[in-house]
Amino acid sequence: PVEPLSTTLDESSNLLRQRKDRVYRFVKACKDNRIVREEDLFTISELFKDDTNSFVKVLKTIEAVVDTIEGRGLLDMSRMTEKPSARFAEAQMGPPQDNRERLIKEFVDTERKYVHDLEQLQAYMDELIRKNIISSDSIRYIFANLNSMVDFQRRFLIGVEANASQPPDEQHFGAVFVNMREGFMVYEPYCANYTRAAKLCVAEKESLKALSHMIEPHYELPSMLIKPVQRICRYPLMMDELTKYYDKS
């Protein structure tokens, strides 16, 4: 906003309403100054949602604002002792020392790649919707509950990474699966719909060529759509392998 937002809240008034008012003014300023595309801006309700898709949208807006501030020379980089990416790199797993560590590294790396692929597919779906390339019915039948799946897999990845960073005797990968077992239900409608989605991709091939620069519709899109079906079948095999290196209890 033209006038800086006060970070001090009036304790005698409705705090939630005050917070929402400041968020609204921040988002409006981003829109008015064209810092972020209107369709990419988060809404007040998205900020308060328990959903990683909304959270990622918020992060992208903040990233755009920070980039704009830095581009105008208004960010004092000298006050940063190290970039956040440097601290993230330190938290990564080192080279595997034995078969157990190699298996865990494979699990973490493939899980990260899988989430990245889902996010790429989600971005493709969002662009199809934004440009109105195919009907809303076709979108629903091709991608089913993709947004829910992306949200779940991000949360699952956090659990996997958190366990992988612990010493072997404190790693509990089985607990991650058990605690999130209900979340895996997102795969049921997606897998049940896959055959229909594959056929519809063929039918909509000509229209989908409009976004070939993102995902090629003839070969690449079908291979992307089947990845969740393949991944859910891979988890039991991965757990069987992991149990070989841990106490059965």
Coordinates of N, CA and C in Angstrom, one line a residue:
P1 N 0.8 -1.2 0.0 CA 0.0 0.0 0.0 C 0.9 1.3 0.0
V2 N 0.3 2.4 -0.4 CA 1.0 3.7 -0.4 C 1.5 4.0 1.0
E3 N 0.6 3.8 2.0 CA 1.0 4.0 3.4 C 1.3 2.6 4.0
P4 N 2.5 2.5 4.7 CA 2.9 1.2 5.3 C 1.8 0.7 6.2
L5 N 1.6 -0.6 6.2 CA 0.6 -1.2 7.1 C 1.2 -1.3 8.5
S6 N 0.4 -1.0 9.5 CA 0.8 -1.1 10.9 C 0.8 -2.5 11.3
T7 N 1.8 -3.0 12.0 CA 1.9 -4.4 12.5 C 1.4 -4.5 13.9
T8 N 1.0 -3.3 14.5 CA 0.4 -3.3 15.8 C -1.1 -3.5 15.8
L9 N -1.6 -4.5 16.5 CA -3.0 -4.7 16.5 C -3.7 -4.1 17.8
D10 N -4.9 -3.7 17.7 CA -5.6 -3.2 18.8 C -6.2 -4.3 19.6
E11 N -5.7 -4.6 20.8 CA -6.2 -5.8 21.5 C -7.6 -5.7 22.0
S12 N -8.2 -4.5 22.0 CA -9.5 -4.3 22.4 C -10.6 -4.6 21.3
S13 N -10.1 -4.7 20.0 CA -10.9 -4.9 18.9 C -10.8 -6.4 18.4
N14 N -11.6 -6.7 17.4 CA -11.6 -8.1 16.8 C -10.2 -8.3 16.1
L15 N -9.4 -9.2 16.6 CA -8.1 -9.4 16.1 C -8.1 -10.0 14.7
L16 N -9.0 -11.0 14.5 CA -9.1 -11.7 13.2 C -9.5 -10.7 12.1
R17 N -10.5 -9.8 12.5 CA -10.9 -8.8 11.5 C -9.8 -7.9 11.1
Q18 N -9.0 -7.5 12.1 CA -7.9 -6.6 11.8 C -6.8 -7.3 10.9
R19 N -6.6 -8.5 11.2 CA -5.6 -9.3 10.4 C -6.1 -9.4 8.9
K20 N -7.4 -9.7 8.8 CA -8.0 -9.8 7.4 C -7.9 -8.5 6.7
D21 N -8.2 -7.4 7.4 CA -8.1 -6.1 6.8 C -6.7 -5.8 6.2
R22 N -5.7 -6.1 7.0 CA -4.3 -5.9 6.5 C -4.0 -6.8 5.4
V23 N -4.4 -8.0 5.4 CA -4.2 -8.9 4.3 C -4.9 -8.4 3.0
Y24 N -6.1 -7.9 3.2 CA -6.8 -7.4 2.0 C -6.1 -6.2 1.4
R25 N -5.6 -5.3 2.2 CA -4.9 -4.1 1.7 C -3.6 -4.5 1.1
F26 N -2.9 -5.5 1.6 CA -1.7 -6.0 1.0 C -1.9 -6.6 -0.4
V27 N -3.0 -7.5 -0.5 CA -3.3 -8.1 -1.7 C -3.7 -7.1 -2.8
K28 N -4.5 -6.1 -2.3 CA -5.0 -5.1 -3.2 C -3.8 -4.3 -3.8
A29 N -2.8 -4.0 -2.9 CA -1.7 -3.2 -3.4 C -0.9 -4.1 -4.4
C30 N -0.8 -5.4 -4.2 CA -0.1 -6.2 -5.2 C -0.8 -6.2 -6.5
K31 N -2.1 -6.2 -6.5 CA -2.9 -6.1 -7.7 C -2.8 -4.8 -8.4
D32 N -2.9 -3.7 -7.6 CA -2.9 -2.3 -8.1 C -1.6 -2.0 -8.8
N33 N -0.5 -2.5 -8.2 CA 0.9 -2.3 -8.7 C 1.4 -3.3 -9.6
R34 N 0.5 -4.3 -10.0 CA 0.8 -5.3 -11.0 C 2.0 -6.1 -10.6
I35 N 2.2 -6.4 -9.3 CA 3.4 -7.1 -8.9 C 3.1 -8.6 -9.2
V36 N 1.9 -9.0 -9.0 CA 1.5 -10.4 -9.3 C 0.2 -10.4 -10.2
R37 N 0.2 -11.4 -11.1 CA -1.0 -11.5 -11.9 C -2.2 -11.7 -11.0
E38 N -3.3 -11.1 -11.4 CA -4.6 -11.2 -10.6 C -5.0 -12.7 -10.3
E39 N -4.8 -13.5 -11.4 CA -5.3 -14.9 -11.2 C -4.3 -15.7 -10.3
D40 N -3.1 -15.2 -10.1 CA -2.1 -15.8 -9.2 C -2.1 -15.4 -7.8
L41 N -2.9 -14.3 -7.5 CA -2.9 -13.7 -6.2 C -3.8 -14.7 -5.3
F42 N -3.3 -14.8 -4.0 CA -4.1 -15.6 -3.1 C -5.2 -14.7 -2.5
T43 N -6.3 -15.4 -2.0 CA -7.4 -14.7 -1.4 C -7.3 -14.8 0.1
I44 N -8.1 -14.0 0.8 CA -8.0 -14.0 2.3 C -8.4 -15.4 2.8
S45 N -9.4 -16.0 2.2 CA -9.9 -17.3 2.6 C -8.8 -18.4 2.4
E46 N -8.0 -18.2 1.3 CA -6.9 -19.2 1.0 C -5.8 -19.1 2.0
L47 N -5.6 -17.9 2.6 CA -4.5 -17.7 3.6 C -4.8 -18.5 4.8
F48 N -6.1 -18.6 5.2 CA -6.5 -19.3 6.4 C -6.9 -20.8 6.2
K49 N -6.7 -21.3 5.0 CA -7.1 -22.7 4.7 C -6.0 -23.6 5.2
D50 N -6.3 -24.8 5.6 CA -5.4 -25.9 5.9 C -5.2 -26.7 4.7
D51 N -4.4 -26.1 3.7 CA -4.3 -26.7 2.4 C -3.0 -26.2 1.8
T52 N -2.1 -27.1 1.4 CA -0.8 -26.7 0.8 C -0.9 -26.0 -0.5
N53 N -2.0 -26.3 -1.3 CA -2.1 -25.6 -2.6 C -2.3 -24.1 -2.3
S54 N -3.1 -23.8 -1.3 CA -3.3 -22.3 -1.0 C -2.0 -21.8 -0.4
F55 N -1.3 -22.5 0.4 CA -0.1 -22.1 1.0 C 1.0 -21.8 0.0
V56 N 1.1 -22.6 -1.0 CA 2.0 -22.4 -2.1 C 1.7 -21.1 -2.9
K57 N 0.4 -20.9 -3.1 CA 0.0 -19.6 -3.7 C 0.4 -18.4 -2.9
V58 N 0.3 -18.5 -1.6 CA 0.7 -17.4 -0.7 C 2.2 -17.2 -0.9
L59 N 3.0 -18.3 -0.8 CA 4.4 -18.2 -0.9 C 4.9 -17.5 -2.2
K60 N 4.2 -17.9 -3.3 CA 4.6 -17.3 -4.6 C 4.3 -15.8 -4.7
T61 N 3.2 -15.4 -4.0 CA 3.0 -14.0 -4.0 C 4.1 -13.2 -3.2
I62 N 4.4 -13.8 -2.0 CA 5.5 -13.2 -1.2 C 6.8 -13.2 -1.9
E63 N 7.1 -14.3 -2.6 CA 8.3 -14.3 -3.4 C 8.4 -13.2 -4.5
A64 N 7.2 -13.0 -5.1 CA 7.2 -11.9 -6.2 C 7.4 -10.6 -5.6
V65 N 6.8 -10.3 -4.4 CA 7.0 -9.1 -3.7 C 8.4 -8.8 -3.3
V66 N 9.0 -9.9 -2.7 CA 10.4 -9.8 -2.3 C 11.3 -9.5 -3.5
D67 N 11.1 -10.2 -4.6 CA 11.9 -10.0 -5.8 C 11.7 -8.6 -6.3
T68 N 10.5 -8.0 -6.2 CA 10.3 -6.6 -6.7 C 11.0 -5.7 -5.8
I69 N 11.0 -5.9 -4.5 CA 11.7 -5.0 -3.5 C 13.2 -5.1 -3.8
E70 N 13.7 -6.3 -4.0 CA 15.1 -6.5 -4.3 C 15.5 -5.8 -5.6
G71 N 14.7 -5.9 -6.6 CA 14.9 -5.4 -7.9 C 15.0 -3.8 -7.9
R72 N 14.3 -3.3 -6.9 CA 14.3 -1.8 -6.8 C 15.4 -1.3 -5.8
G73 N 16.3 -2.2 -5.4 CA 17.4 -1.9 -4.5 C 16.9 -1.5 -3.1
L74 N 15.8 -2.0 -2.7 CA 15.2 -1.6 -1.4 C 15.5 -2.6 -0.3
L75 N 16.1 -3.7 -0.7 CA 16.4 -4.8 0.3 C 17.8 -4.8 0.6
D76 N 18.1 -4.7 1.9 CA 19.5 -4.7 2.4 C 20.0 -6.1 2.5
M77 N 20.7 -6.6 1.4 CA 21.2 -8.0 1.4 C 22.3 -8.2 2.4
S78 N 23.0 -7.1 2.8 CA 24.1 -7.2 3.7 C 23.7 -7.8 5.1
R79 N 22.4 -7.6 5.4 CA 21.9 -8.1 6.7 C 21.7 -9.6 6.7
M80 N 21.7 -10.2 5.5 CA 21.5 -11.7 5.4 C 22.9 -12.4 5.5
T81 N 23.1 -13.2 6.5 CA 24.3 -13.9 6.7 C 24.5 -15.0 5.7
E82 N 23.4 -15.6 5.3 CA 23.4 -16.6 4.3 C 22.0 -16.8 3.6
K83 N 22.0 -17.3 2.4 CA 20.7 -17.4 1.8 C 20.0 -18.6 2.4
P84 N 18.6 -18.6 2.4 CA 17.9 -19.7 2.9 C 18.2 -21.0 2.1
S85 N 18.5 -20.9 0.9 CA 18.8 -22.1 0.1 C 20.1 -22.8 0.6
A86 N 21.0 -22.0 1.2 CA 22.2 -22.6 1.7 C 21.9 -23.4 3.0
R87 N 21.0 -22.9 3.8 CA 20.6 -23.6 5.0 C 19.9 -24.9 4.6
F88 N 19.1 -24.8 3.6 CA 18.3 -26.0 3.1 C 19.3 -27.1 2.6
A89 N 20.3 -26.6 1.9 CA 21.3 -27.6 1.4 C 22.0 -28.4 2.5
E90 N 22.2 -27.7 3.6 CA 22.9 -28.3 4.7 C 22.1 -29.4 5.3
A91 N 20.7 -29.3 5.1 CA 19.8 -30.3 5.7 C 19.7 -31.5 4.9
Q92 N 20.3 -31.5 3.7 CA 20.1 -32.6 2.8 C 20.9 -33.8 3.2
M93 N 20.6 -35.0 2.8 CA 21.3 -36.2 3.2 C 22.6 -36.3 2.5
G94 N 23.6 -36.8 3.2 CA 24.9 -36.9 2.6 C 25.0 -38.2 1.8
P95 N 26.1 -38.5 1.2 CA 26.3 -39.7 0.4 C 25.9 -41.0 1.2
P96 N 25.2 -41.9 0.6 CA 24.8 -43.1 1.4 C 26.0 -44.0 1.7
Q97 N 26.0 -44.5 2.9 CA 27.2 -45.3 3.4 C 26.9 -46.8 3.3
D98 N 25.7 -47.2 3.2 CA 25.4 -48.6 3.2 C 24.1 -48.8 2.4
N99 N 23.6 -50.1 2.3 CA 22.4 -50.4 1.5 C 21.1 -49.7 2.1
R100 N 21.1 -49.6 3.5 CA 19.9 -49.0 4.1 C 19.8 -47.5 3.7
E101 N 21.0 -46.8 3.8 CA 21.0 -45.4 3.4 C 20.7 -45.2 1.9
R102 N 21.2 -46.1 1.1 CA 21.0 -46.0 -0.3 C 19.5 -46.2 -0.6
L103 N 18.8 -47.1 0.1 CA 17.4 -47.3 -0.1 C 16.6 -46.0 0.4
I104 N 17.0 -45.5 1.5 CA 16.3 -44.3 2.0 C 16.5 -43.1 1.1
K105 N 17.7 -43.0 0.6 CA 18.0 -41.9 -0.4 C 17.1 -42.0 -1.6
E106 N 17.0 -43.3 -2.1 CA 16.2 -43.5 -3.3 C 14.7 -43.2 -3.0
F107 N 14.3 -43.5 -1.8 CA 12.9 -43.2 -1.4 C 12.6 -41.7 -1.4
V108 N 13.5 -41.0 -0.7 CA 13.4 -39.5 -0.6 C 13.5 -38.9 -2.0
D109 N 14.5 -39.3 -2.8 CA 14.7 -38.6 -4.1 C 13.5 -38.9 -5.0
T110 N 13.0 -40.1 -5.1 CA 11.9 -40.4 -6.0 C 10.6 -39.8 -5.5
E111 N 10.5 -39.6 -4.2 CA 9.3 -39.0 -3.6 C 9.3 -37.5 -4.0
R112 N 10.5 -36.9 -3.9 CA 10.6 -35.5 -4.3 C 10.3 -35.3 -5.8
K113 N 10.8 -36.2 -6.6 CA 10.6 -36.1 -8.1 C 9.1 -36.3 -8.4
Y114 N 8.5 -37.2 -7.6 CA 7.1 -37.5 -7.8 C 6.2 -36.3 -7.5
V115 N 6.5 -35.6 -6.4 CA 5.8 -34.4 -6.0 C 6.0 -33.3 -7.1
H116 N 7.2 -33.2 -7.6 CA 7.5 -32.2 -8.6 C 6.7 -32.5 -9.9
D117 N 6.6 -33.8 -10.2 CA 5.8 -34.1 -11.4 C 4.3 -33.8 -11.2
L118 N 3.8 -34.1 -10.0 CA 2.4 -33.8 -9.8 C 2.2 -32.3 -9.8
E119 N 3.1 -31.5 -9.3 CA 3.0 -30.0 -9.4 C 3.1 -29.5 -10.8
Q120 N 3.9 -30.2 -11.6 CA 4.0 -29.8 -13.0 C 2.6 -30.1 -13.7
L121 N 2.0 -31.3 -13.4 CA 0.7 -31.6 -14.0 C -0.3 -30.7 -13.5
Q122 N -0.3 -30.3 -12.3 CA -1.2 -29.3 -11.7 C -1.1 -28.0 -12.4
A123 N 0.1 -27.5 -12.6 CA 0.3 -26.2 -13.3 C -0.3 -26.3 -14.7
Y124 N -0.1 -27.4 -15.4 CA -0.7 -27.7 -16.7 C -2.2 -27.6 -16.7
M125 N -2.8 -28.3 -15.7 CA -4.2 -28.2 -15.6 C -4.7 -26.8 -15.3
D126 N -4.1 -26.1 -14.5 CA -4.5 -24.7 -14.2 C -4.4 -23.8 -15.4
E127 N -3.4 -24.1 -16.3 CA -3.3 -23.3 -17.5 C -4.4 -23.6 -18.5
L128 N -4.7 -24.9 -18.5 CA -5.9 -25.3 -19.4 C -7.1 -24.6 -19.0
I129 N -7.3 -24.5 -17.6 CA -8.5 -23.8 -17.1 C -8.5 -22.4 -17.4
R130 N -7.3 -21.7 -17.2 CA -7.2 -20.3 -17.3 C -7.4 -19.9 -18.8
K131 N -6.9 -20.7 -19.7 CA -7.1 -20.3 -21.1 C -8.3 -21.0 -21.8
N132 N -9.1 -21.7 -21.0 CA -10.4 -22.3 -21.4 C -10.1 -23.1 -22.7
I133 N -9.1 -24.0 -22.7 CA -8.8 -24.8 -23.9 C -9.7 -25.9 -24.1
I134 N -10.1 -26.6 -23.0 CA -11.0 -27.7 -23.0 C -12.1 -27.4 -22.0
S135 N -13.2 -28.1 -22.1 CA -14.4 -27.9 -21.2 C -14.1 -28.2 -19.7
S136 N -14.9 -27.7 -18.8 CA -14.7 -28.0 -17.4 C -15.0 -29.5 -17.1
D137 N -15.9 -30.1 -17.9 CA -16.2 -31.5 -17.8 C -14.9 -32.3 -18.1
S138 N -14.3 -31.9 -19.2 CA -13.1 -32.7 -19.7 C -12.0 -32.5 -18.6
I139 N -11.8 -31.3 -18.1 CA -10.8 -31.1 -17.0 C -11.1 -32.0 -15.8
R140 N -12.3 -32.1 -15.4 CA -12.7 -33.0 -14.3 C -12.4 -34.4 -14.6
Y141 N -12.8 -34.9 -15.8 CA -12.6 -36.3 -16.1 C -11.1 -36.7 -16.3
I142 N -10.3 -35.8 -16.8 CA -8.9 -36.1 -17.1 C -8.1 -36.0 -15.8
F143 N -8.3 -35.0 -15.0 CA -7.5 -34.8 -13.8 C -8.1 -35.2 -12.5
A144 N -9.4 -35.5 -12.5 CA -10.1 -36.0 -11.3 C -9.8 -35.1 -10.1
N145 N -9.3 -35.7 -9.0 CA -9.0 -35.0 -7.8 C -7.5 -34.7 -7.6
L146 N -6.9 -34.2 -8.7 CA -5.5 -33.9 -8.7 C -5.1 -33.0 -7.6
N147 N -5.8 -31.9 -7.4 CA -5.5 -30.9 -6.3 C -5.4 -31.6 -4.9
S148 N -6.3 -32.4 -4.6 CA -6.3 -33.1 -3.3 C -5.1 -34.0 -3.2
M149 N -4.7 -34.7 -4.3 CA -3.6 -35.6 -4.3 C -2.3 -34.8 -4.1
V150 N -2.1 -33.7 -4.8 CA -0.9 -32.8 -4.6 C -0.8 -32.4 -3.2
D151 N -1.9 -31.9 -2.6 CA -1.9 -31.5 -1.2 C -1.4 -32.6 -0.3
F152 N -2.0 -33.8 -0.5 CA -1.6 -35.0 0.4 C -0.2 -35.3 0.2
Q153 N 0.3 -35.4 -1.1 CA 1.7 -35.8 -1.3 C 2.7 -34.9 -0.8
R154 N 2.4 -33.6 -0.8 CA 3.3 -32.6 -0.1 C 3.5 -32.9 1.3
R155 N 2.4 -33.2 2.0 CA 2.4 -33.5 3.4 C 3.1 -34.8 3.7
F156 N 2.9 -35.8 2.9 CA 3.6 -37.1 3.0 C 5.1 -36.9 2.8
L157 N 5.5 -36.1 1.8 CA 6.9 -35.9 1.6 C 7.6 -35.2 2.8
I158 N 6.9 -34.3 3.4 CA 7.4 -33.7 4.6 C 7.7 -34.7 5.7
G159 N 6.8 -35.7 5.9 CA 7.0 -36.7 6.9 C 8.1 -37.6 6.5
V160 N 8.3 -37.9 5.2 CA 9.4 -38.8 4.8 C 10.7 -38.1 5.0
E161 N 10.8 -36.8 4.6 CA 12.0 -36.1 4.8 C 12.4 -35.9 6.2
A162 N 11.4 -35.7 7.1 CA 11.7 -35.5 8.5 C 12.2 -36.8 9.1
N163 N 11.7 -37.9 8.7 CA 12.2 -39.2 9.2 C 13.6 -39.5 8.6
A164 N 13.9 -39.2 7.4 CA 15.2 -39.5 6.8 C 16.3 -38.7 7.4
S165 N 16.0 -37.5 8.0 CA 17.0 -36.7 8.6 C 17.4 -37.2 10.0
Q166 N 16.6 -38.1 10.6 CA 16.9 -38.6 11.9 C 17.9 -39.8 11.9
P167 N 18.5 -40.0 13.1 CA 19.4 -41.2 13.2 C 18.6 -42.5 13.0
P168 N 19.2 -43.6 12.5 CA 18.5 -44.8 12.2 C 17.5 -45.3 13.3
D169 N 17.9 -45.2 14.6 CA 17.1 -45.7 15.6 C 15.9 -44.8 15.9
E170 N 15.9 -43.6 15.3 CA 14.8 -42.7 15.5 C 13.9 -42.6 14.3
Q171 N 14.2 -43.3 13.2 CA 13.4 -43.3 12.0 C 12.2 -44.2 12.1
H172 N 11.1 -43.7 11.8 CA 9.8 -44.5 11.9 C 9.0 -44.3 10.6
F173 N 9.5 -44.8 9.5 CA 8.8 -44.6 8.2 C 7.4 -45.3 8.2
G174 N 7.3 -46.4 8.9 CA 6.0 -47.1 9.0 C 5.0 -46.2 9.7
A175 N 5.4 -45.4 10.7 CA 4.4 -44.5 11.4 C 3.9 -43.5 10.5
V176 N 4.7 -43.0 9.5 CA 4.3 -42.0 8.5 C 3.1 -42.6 7.7
F177 N 3.3 -43.8 7.2 CA 2.2 -44.5 6.5 C 1.0 -44.7 7.3
V178 N 1.2 -45.2 8.5 CA 0.0 -45.4 9.4 C -0.7 -44.2 9.8
N179 N 0.0 -43.1 10.1 CA -0.6 -41.9 10.5 C -1.4 -41.2 9.4
M180 N -0.9 -41.5 8.2 CA -1.5 -40.8 7.0 C -2.3 -41.8 6.1
R181 N -2.7 -42.9 6.7 CA -3.4 -43.9 5.9 C -4.7 -43.4 5.3
E182 N -5.4 -42.6 6.1 CA -6.7 -42.1 5.5 C -6.5 -41.2 4.3
G183 N -5.3 -40.5 4.3 CA -5.0 -39.6 3.2 C -4.8 -40.3 1.9
F184 N -4.4 -41.6 2.0 CA -4.1 -42.3 0.8 C -5.4 -42.6 0.0
M185 N -6.6 -42.4 0.7 CA -7.9 -42.6 0.0 C -8.0 -41.7 -1.2
V186 N -7.2 -40.6 -1.3 CA -7.3 -39.7 -2.5 C -7.0 -40.4 -3.8
Y187 N -6.3 -41.6 -3.7 CA -5.9 -42.3 -4.9 C -7.1 -43.1 -5.4
E188 N -8.1 -43.4 -4.6 CA -9.2 -44.3 -5.0 C -9.9 -43.7 -6.2
P189 N -10.5 -42.4 -6.1 CA -11.2 -41.9 -7.3 C -10.2 -41.6 -8.5
Y190 N -9.0 -41.3 -8.2 CA -8.1 -41.0 -9.3 C -7.8 -42.3 -10.1
C191 N -7.5 -43.3 -9.4 CA -7.1 -44.6 -10.1 C -8.4 -45.2 -10.8
A192 N -9.5 -45.0 -10.2 CA -10.8 -45.6 -10.8 C -11.1 -44.8 -12.1
N193 N -10.6 -43.6 -12.2 CA -11.0 -42.7 -13.3 C -9.9 -42.8 -14.4
Y194 N -8.8 -43.4 -14.1 CA -7.6 -43.3 -15.0 C -7.9 -43.8 -16.5
T195 N -8.6 -44.9 -16.7 CA -8.9 -45.4 -18.0 C -9.7 -44.4 -18.8
R196 N -10.7 -43.8 -18.2 CA -11.5 -42.8 -18.8 C -10.7 -41.6 -19.2
A197 N -9.8 -41.2 -18.3 CA -8.9 -40.0 -18.5 C -8.0 -40.2 -19.7
A198 N -7.4 -41.4 -19.8 CA -6.5 -41.7 -20.9 C -7.3 -41.7 -22.2
K199 N -8.5 -42.2 -22.3 CA -9.3 -42.1 -23.5 C -9.6 -40.7 -23.9
L200 N -9.9 -39.9 -22.9 CA -10.3 -38.5 -23.2 C -9.1 -37.7 -23.6
C201 N -7.9 -38.0 -23.2 CA -6.7 -37.3 -23.7 C -6.6 -37.5 -25.2
V202 N -6.9 -38.7 -25.6 CA -6.8 -39.0 -27.1 C -7.8 -38.2 -27.8
A203 N -9.0 -38.2 -27.3 CA -10.1 -37.4 -27.9 C -9.9 -35.9 -28.0
E204 N -9.2 -35.4 -27.0 CA -8.9 -34.0 -26.9 C -7.5 -33.6 -27.4
K205 N -6.8 -34.5 -28.1 CA -5.4 -34.3 -28.4 C -5.2 -33.1 -29.2
E206 N -6.0 -32.8 -30.2 CA -5.8 -31.6 -31.0 C -5.9 -30.3 -30.2
S207 N -6.9 -30.2 -29.3 CA -7.0 -29.0 -28.4 C -5.9 -28.9 -27.5
L208 N -5.4 -30.0 -27.0 CA -4.3 -30.0 -26.0 C -3.0 -29.6 -26.6
K209 N -2.9 -29.7 -27.9 CA -1.6 -29.2 -28.5 C -1.3 -27.8 -28.2
A210 N -2.3 -27.0 -27.8 CA -2.1 -25.6 -27.6 C -1.1 -25.4 -26.4
L211 N -0.9 -26.4 -25.6 CA 0.0 -26.3 -24.4 C 1.1 -27.3 -24.6
S212 N 1.5 -27.6 -25.8 CA 2.6 -28.6 -26.0 C 3.9 -28.1 -25.4
H213 N 4.1 -26.8 -25.3 CA 5.3 -26.3 -24.7 C 5.4 -26.7 -23.2
M214 N 4.3 -27.0 -22.6 CA 4.3 -27.4 -21.2 C 4.4 -28.9 -21.0
I215 N 3.4 -29.6 -21.7 CA 3.4 -31.0 -21.7 C 2.9 -31.5 -23.0
E216 N 3.6 -32.3 -23.7 CA 3.3 -32.8 -25.0 C 2.1 -33.8 -24.8
P217 N 1.0 -33.6 -25.5 CA -0.2 -34.4 -25.2 C -0.3 -35.9 -25.7
H218 N 0.5 -36.2 -26.7 CA 0.4 -37.5 -27.3 C 1.1 -38.6 -26.5
Y219 N 2.4 -38.3 -26.1 CA 3.2 -39.3 -25.3 C 3.4 -38.8 -23.9
E220 N 3.7 -37.6 -23.7 CA 4.1 -37.1 -22.3 C 2.9 -37.0 -21.4
L221 N 1.8 -36.5 -21.8 CA 0.7 -36.4 -20.9 C 0.2 -37.8 -20.4
P222 N 0.0 -38.8 -21.2 CA -0.4 -40.1 -20.7 C 0.6 -40.6 -19.7
S223 N 1.9 -40.4 -19.9 CA 2.9 -40.9 -19.0 C 2.9 -40.2 -17.7
M224 N 2.4 -38.9 -17.7 CA 2.3 -38.1 -16.5 C 1.1 -38.6 -15.7
L225 N 0.0 -38.8 -16.4 CA -1.3 -39.2 -15.8 C -1.2 -40.5 -15.1
I226 N -0.4 -41.4 -15.6 CA -0.3 -42.8 -15.0 C 0.6 -42.8 -13.8
K227 N 1.4 -41.8 -13.5 CA 2.4 -41.9 -12.5 C 1.7 -42.1 -11.1
P228 N 0.6 -41.5 -10.7 CA 0.0 -41.8 -9.4 C -0.4 -43.2 -9.3
V229 N -0.9 -43.8 -10.4 CA -1.3 -45.2 -10.4 C -0.1 -46.1 -10.1
Q230 N 1.1 -45.8 -10.7 CA 2.3 -46.5 -10.5 C 2.9 -46.3 -9.1
R231 N 2.8 -45.1 -8.7 CA 3.4 -44.7 -7.4 C 2.7 -45.4 -6.2
I232 N 1.4 -45.5 -6.2 CA 0.7 -46.1 -5.1 C 1.0 -47.6 -5.0
C233 N 1.3 -48.2 -6.2 CA 1.6 -49.6 -6.2 C 3.1 -49.8 -5.7
R234 N 3.8 -48.8 -5.8 CA 5.3 -48.9 -5.4 C 5.4 -48.8 -3.9
Y235 N 4.5 -48.2 -3.2 CA 4.7 -48.0 -1.7 C 4.8 -49.3 -0.9
P236 N 4.0 -50.3 -1.2 CA 4.1 -51.6 -0.4 C 5.5 -52.2 -0.7
L237 N 6.0 -52.2 -1.9 CA 7.3 -52.7 -2.2 C 8.4 -52.0 -1.5
M238 N 8.2 -50.7 -1.4 CA 9.2 -49.9 -0.7 C 9.2 -50.2 0.8
M239 N 8.1 -50.4 1.4 CA 8.0 -50.7 2.8 C 8.6 -52.1 3.1
D240 N 8.4 -53.0 2.2 CA 8.9 -54.4 2.3 C 10.5 -54.3 2.3
E241 N 11.0 -53.5 1.5 CA 12.5 -53.3 1.4 C 13.0 -52.6 2.7
L242 N 12.3 -51.6 3.2 CA 12.7 -50.9 4.4 C 12.7 -51.8 5.6
T243 N 11.7 -52.7 5.7 CA 11.7 -53.5 6.9 C 12.9 -54.5 7.1
K244 N 13.6 -54.7 6.0 CA 14.8 -55.6 6.1 C 15.9 -54.9 6.9
Y245 N 15.8 -53.6 7.0 CA 16.9 -52.9 7.7 C 16.6 -52.3 9.1
Y246 N 15.4 -52.7 9.6 CA 14.9 -52.2 10.9 C 14.4 -53.3 11.7
D247 N 14.4 -53.1 13.0 CA 13.8 -54.0 14.0 C 12.4 -54.2 13.7
K248 N 11.9 -55.5 13.6 CA 10.5 -55.8 13.3 C 9.5 -55.1 14.2
S249 N 9.9 -54.8 15.4 CA 9.0 -54.2 16.4 C 8.8 -52.7 16.1

